[in-house]
């Protein structure tokens, strides 16, 4: 919400009064004086006017989770356990910044900051995502050039962005994507009639699971939060 509207609403004063407060340097957001009434205020921001706390601001939370197989990337589900069960939160406390399939393991991000998660999941966000892929049949080396060139996904009527494939052994590869289409990795290998039998996300941009044990989570560091 805009700062000027928020103040008018919370302090029960007119817009004219709000403008006077802003112009007079009587409004602060997170302890910094603010004059611009159009500034967007998030629920995490502390807003004060003339030493009165108008909005306390609640703590933003940013977590990385090492998702195991068998947990659904949703906040609620009628039959499956959800990733929120693993962090002990409810749907009104946290949401997911991206998804992994039920049988995919690896790095998943959760937050209560909608601005941050939107930035991360916007189609324009080209942060590389690195997956380790296990396949049923030997990986055709022709995949390397085809993935680099892009594959046509007829359902969405688009060509995938260049993706880098590193073949590690006959049935294992590391794939770097710069987008996140529905079942993208499985569909890319499906194009070569090769079924993905294991899929694990290792990194998103600069964030890496490191040695975080499967099924556990940790808070992101301030530097990791700022990376997006
Ligand atoms: N691509 C897939 O096919 N599944 C995932 O979970 C992530 C990327």
Short mmCIF file of C-alpha atoms and ligand atoms in Angstrom, two decimals:
data_model
loop_
_atom_site.label_atom_id
_atom_site.label_comp_id
_atom_site.label_asym_id
_atom_site.label_seq_id
_atom_site.Cartn_x
_atom_site.Cartn_y
_atom_site.Cartn_z
CA UNK A 1 0.00 0.00 0.00
CA UNK A 2 1.12 3.61 -0.61
CA UNK A 3 2.58 5.31 2.46
CA UNK A 4 0.23 8.33 2.35
CA UNK A 5 -2.90 6.15 2.18
CA UNK A 6 -1.63 3.90 4.94
CA UNK A 7 -1.00 6.83 7.28
CA UNK A 8 -4.37 8.40 6.54
CA UNK A 9 -6.02 5.06 7.26
CA UNK A 10 -4.09 4.13 10.41
CA UNK A 11 -3.98 7.60 11.97
CA UNK A 12 -7.54 8.44 10.84
CA UNK A 13 -6.46 11.76 9.35
CA UNK A 14 -7.03 13.53 6.04
CA UNK A 15 -4.71 13.28 3.04
CA UNK A 16 -3.99 16.96 3.47
CA UNK A 17 -2.82 16.36 7.02
CA UNK A 18 -0.70 13.44 5.80
CA UNK A 19 0.96 15.66 3.18
CA UNK A 20 1.84 18.17 5.90
CA UNK A 21 3.38 15.44 8.06
CA UNK A 22 5.42 14.13 5.14
CA UNK A 23 6.60 17.58 4.07
CA UNK A 24 7.56 18.43 7.63
CA UNK A 25 9.76 15.34 7.95
CA UNK A 26 7.55 13.81 10.62
CA UNK A 27 7.19 10.38 9.01
CA UNK A 28 9.73 7.59 9.14
CA UNK A 29 9.87 4.15 7.58
CA UNK A 30 12.25 1.73 9.23
CA UNK A 31 13.77 4.64 11.16
CA UNK A 32 14.48 6.71 8.01
CA UNK A 33 12.65 9.98 7.35
CA UNK A 34 10.49 9.70 4.24
CA UNK A 35 8.89 12.56 2.31
CA UNK A 36 7.51 10.59 -0.63
CA UNK A 37 3.91 9.58 0.02
CA UNK A 38 3.82 7.26 -2.98
CA UNK A 39 6.38 4.93 -1.46
CA UNK A 40 5.15 1.33 -1.33
CA UNK A 41 4.91 -0.04 2.19
CA UNK A 42 5.14 -3.74 2.94
CA UNK A 43 3.83 -5.48 6.05
CA UNK A 44 7.45 -5.81 7.24
CA UNK A 45 8.01 -2.06 7.35
CA UNK A 46 7.85 -0.12 10.60
CA UNK A 47 6.01 3.16 10.05
CA UNK A 48 6.15 5.99 12.58
CA UNK A 49 4.72 9.47 12.58
CA UNK A 50 5.52 12.08 15.23
CA UNK A 51 7.03 9.36 17.45
CA UNK A 52 3.83 7.28 17.19
CA UNK A 53 4.16 3.77 15.86
CA UNK A 54 1.51 3.37 13.18
CA UNK A 55 2.65 0.00 11.92
CA UNK A 56 5.00 -2.21 13.90
CA UNK A 57 6.15 -4.30 10.94
CA UNK A 58 6.50 -8.02 11.34
CA UNK A 59 9.62 -10.02 10.69
CA UNK A 60 10.22 -11.13 7.13
CA UNK A 61 11.20 -14.77 6.84
CA UNK A 62 13.31 -16.34 4.09
CA UNK A 63 14.09 -20.04 4.26
CA UNK A 64 15.82 -22.62 2.12
CA UNK A 65 14.60 -26.18 2.38
CA UNK A 66 16.17 -29.41 1.19
CA UNK A 67 13.02 -31.04 -0.17
CA UNK A 68 12.83 -34.83 0.00
CA UNK A 69 10.84 -37.08 -2.35
CA UNK A 70 7.14 -37.42 -1.54
CA UNK A 71 6.37 -33.88 -0.37
CA UNK A 72 4.20 -31.70 -2.54
CA UNK A 73 5.26 -28.12 -3.32
CA UNK A 74 2.07 -26.53 -2.08
CA UNK A 75 0.92 -24.97 1.14
CA UNK A 76 -2.06 -27.33 1.47
CA UNK A 77 -2.93 -30.67 -0.11
CA UNK A 78 -5.78 -33.15 0.52
CA UNK A 79 -3.66 -36.33 0.36
CA UNK A 80 0.07 -35.57 0.36
CA UNK A 81 2.31 -34.10 2.99
CA UNK A 82 3.42 -30.62 1.98
CA UNK A 83 6.77 -28.88 2.27
CA UNK A 84 5.19 -26.62 4.88
CA UNK A 85 4.85 -29.66 7.15
CA UNK A 86 8.65 -29.88 7.07
CA UNK A 87 9.14 -26.33 8.29
CA UNK A 88 6.27 -26.47 10.79
CA UNK A 89 4.46 -23.48 9.31
CA UNK A 90 0.91 -22.93 8.15
CA UNK A 91 -0.32 -21.60 4.82
CA UNK A 92 -0.93 -18.12 6.21
CA UNK A 93 2.64 -17.87 7.50
CA UNK A 94 4.75 -18.80 4.47
CA UNK A 95 4.45 -19.36 0.74
CA UNK A 96 6.69 -20.95 -1.85
CA UNK A 97 9.04 -19.10 -4.18
CA UNK A 98 9.01 -21.71 -6.94
CA UNK A 99 8.11 -25.39 -7.02
CA UNK A 100 9.54 -28.86 -7.42
CA UNK A 101 7.64 -31.95 -8.53
CA UNK A 102 6.54 -34.48 -5.92
CA UNK A 103 9.47 -36.80 -6.71
CA UNK A 104 12.07 -34.09 -7.23
CA UNK A 105 14.47 -33.34 -4.38
CA UNK A 106 16.59 -30.31 -3.63
CA UNK A 107 16.59 -26.59 -3.11
CA UNK A 108 13.27 -24.89 -2.47
CA UNK A 109 12.73 -21.38 -1.12
CA UNK A 110 9.97 -20.26 1.23
CA UNK A 111 9.13 -16.79 2.45
CA UNK A 112 6.39 -14.49 3.70
CA UNK A 113 7.69 -11.63 1.50
CA UNK A 114 5.55 -11.52 -1.65
CA UNK A 115 7.69 -8.86 -3.34
CA UNK A 116 10.80 -10.97 -2.98
CA UNK A 117 9.20 -14.19 -4.19
CA UNK A 118 7.59 -12.42 -7.15
CA UNK A 119 10.96 -11.07 -8.25
CA UNK A 120 12.32 -14.58 -8.09
CA UNK A 121 9.54 -16.27 -10.00
CA UNK A 122 8.88 -13.66 -12.70
CA UNK A 123 9.48 -15.03 -16.23
CA UNK A 124 12.07 -12.29 -16.75
CA UNK A 125 14.17 -13.62 -13.87
CA UNK A 126 16.96 -15.50 -15.61
CA UNK A 127 18.72 -16.75 -12.48
CA UNK A 128 20.29 -20.09 -13.43
CA UNK A 129 18.86 -23.18 -11.78
CA UNK A 130 21.10 -26.22 -11.72
CA UNK A 131 19.66 -29.76 -11.66
CA UNK A 132 21.29 -33.15 -11.35
CA UNK A 133 19.41 -35.53 -13.61
CA UNK A 134 19.27 -39.34 -13.57
CA UNK A 135 17.78 -41.03 -16.63
CA UNK A 136 16.39 -44.46 -17.50
CA UNK A 137 18.38 -44.85 -20.73
CA UNK A 138 21.85 -43.63 -21.67
CA UNK A 139 21.91 -39.90 -22.38
CA UNK A 140 22.22 -39.12 -26.08
CA UNK A 141 25.12 -36.63 -26.56
CA UNK A 142 22.90 -34.93 -29.18
CA UNK A 143 20.97 -33.52 -26.21
CA UNK A 144 23.82 -31.08 -25.55
CA UNK A 145 23.40 -29.16 -28.81
CA UNK A 146 19.59 -29.51 -28.83
CA UNK A 147 19.21 -28.12 -25.30
CA UNK A 148 21.65 -25.29 -26.09
CA UNK A 149 19.61 -24.39 -29.20
CA UNK A 150 16.26 -24.66 -27.40
CA UNK A 151 13.36 -27.10 -27.77
CA UNK A 152 9.92 -26.19 -29.03
CA UNK A 153 7.18 -26.75 -26.43
CA UNK A 154 4.01 -26.91 -28.52
CA UNK A 155 1.62 -26.60 -25.58
CA UNK A 156 3.02 -23.17 -24.63
CA UNK A 157 4.04 -22.39 -28.24
CA UNK A 158 7.54 -21.36 -27.20
CA UNK A 159 11.14 -22.38 -27.57
CA UNK A 160 13.05 -23.02 -24.38
CA UNK A 161 15.95 -20.73 -23.55
CA UNK A 162 19.45 -22.05 -24.16
CA UNK A 163 20.25 -24.63 -21.47
CA UNK A 164 23.63 -26.10 -20.66
CA UNK A 165 23.97 -29.86 -20.32
CA UNK A 166 27.03 -31.51 -18.86
CA UNK A 167 26.99 -35.30 -19.16
CA UNK A 168 28.56 -36.77 -16.03
CA UNK A 169 28.22 -40.46 -16.92
CA UNK A 170 26.03 -42.59 -19.20
CA UNK A 171 22.84 -41.97 -17.15
CA UNK A 172 23.66 -38.82 -15.17
CA UNK A 173 23.94 -35.18 -16.18
CA UNK A 174 23.95 -31.69 -14.77
CA UNK A 175 21.52 -29.33 -16.48
CA UNK A 176 21.43 -25.52 -16.10
CA UNK A 177 18.14 -23.81 -16.93
CA UNK A 178 17.38 -20.08 -17.02
CA UNK A 179 13.62 -20.46 -16.72
CA UNK A 180 11.11 -22.76 -15.04
CA UNK A 181 8.49 -24.23 -17.35
CA UNK A 182 6.07 -26.89 -16.17
CA UNK A 183 7.95 -30.24 -15.81
CA UNK A 184 10.65 -28.66 -17.95
CA UNK A 185 13.51 -31.06 -17.30
CA UNK A 186 11.34 -34.14 -17.77
CA UNK A 187 9.89 -32.76 -20.98
CA UNK A 188 13.32 -31.89 -22.37
CA UNK A 189 14.57 -35.44 -21.86
CA UNK A 190 11.17 -36.73 -22.97
CA UNK A 191 11.89 -35.10 -26.30
CA UNK A 192 14.68 -37.69 -26.65
CA UNK A 193 12.36 -40.45 -25.36
CA UNK A 194 14.41 -40.76 -22.21
CA UNK A 195 12.60 -40.88 -18.88
CA UNK A 196 13.95 -38.91 -15.92
CA UNK A 197 14.20 -41.31 -12.97
CA UNK A 198 15.82 -38.91 -10.50
CA UNK A 199 15.89 -35.13 -10.34
CA UNK A 200 17.59 -32.93 -7.78
CA UNK A 201 17.92 -29.12 -7.77
CA UNK A 202 21.35 -28.12 -6.52
CA UNK A 203 21.33 -24.33 -6.87
CA UNK A 204 19.21 -21.29 -7.70
CA UNK A 205 21.40 -18.37 -8.77
CA UNK A 206 23.99 -17.89 -6.03
CA UNK A 207 22.06 -20.03 -3.52
CA UNK A 208 23.26 -23.56 -2.95
CA UNK A 209 22.06 -26.32 -0.63
CA UNK A 210 25.62 -27.00 0.52
CA UNK A 211 25.52 -29.76 3.11
CA UNK A 212 22.01 -29.01 4.38
CA UNK A 213 20.58 -32.48 5.20
CA UNK A 214 17.53 -33.68 3.27
CA UNK A 215 14.26 -32.75 4.98
CA UNK A 216 15.79 -29.85 6.91
CA UNK A 217 15.77 -26.09 6.39
CA UNK A 218 17.66 -22.97 7.41
CA UNK A 219 17.18 -19.20 7.30
CA UNK A 220 18.85 -17.37 4.42
CA UNK A 221 21.64 -14.98 5.33
CA UNK A 222 21.15 -11.23 4.63
CA UNK A 223 23.57 -11.55 1.67
CA UNK A 224 21.55 -14.44 0.24
CA UNK A 225 18.30 -12.47 0.59
CA UNK A 226 19.85 -9.46 -1.12
CA UNK A 227 21.07 -11.60 -4.01
CA UNK A 228 17.62 -11.41 -5.59
N1 LIG B 1 11.72 -29.80 -14.07
C1 LIG B 1 10.94 -30.87 -13.82
O1 LIG B 1 10.59 -31.62 -14.72
N2 LIG B 1 10.56 -31.08 -12.55
C2 LIG B 1 10.95 -30.31 -11.50
O2 LIG B 1 10.59 -30.57 -10.36
C3 LIG B 1 11.76 -29.19 -11.78
C4 LIG B 1 12.13 -28.95 -13.08
#
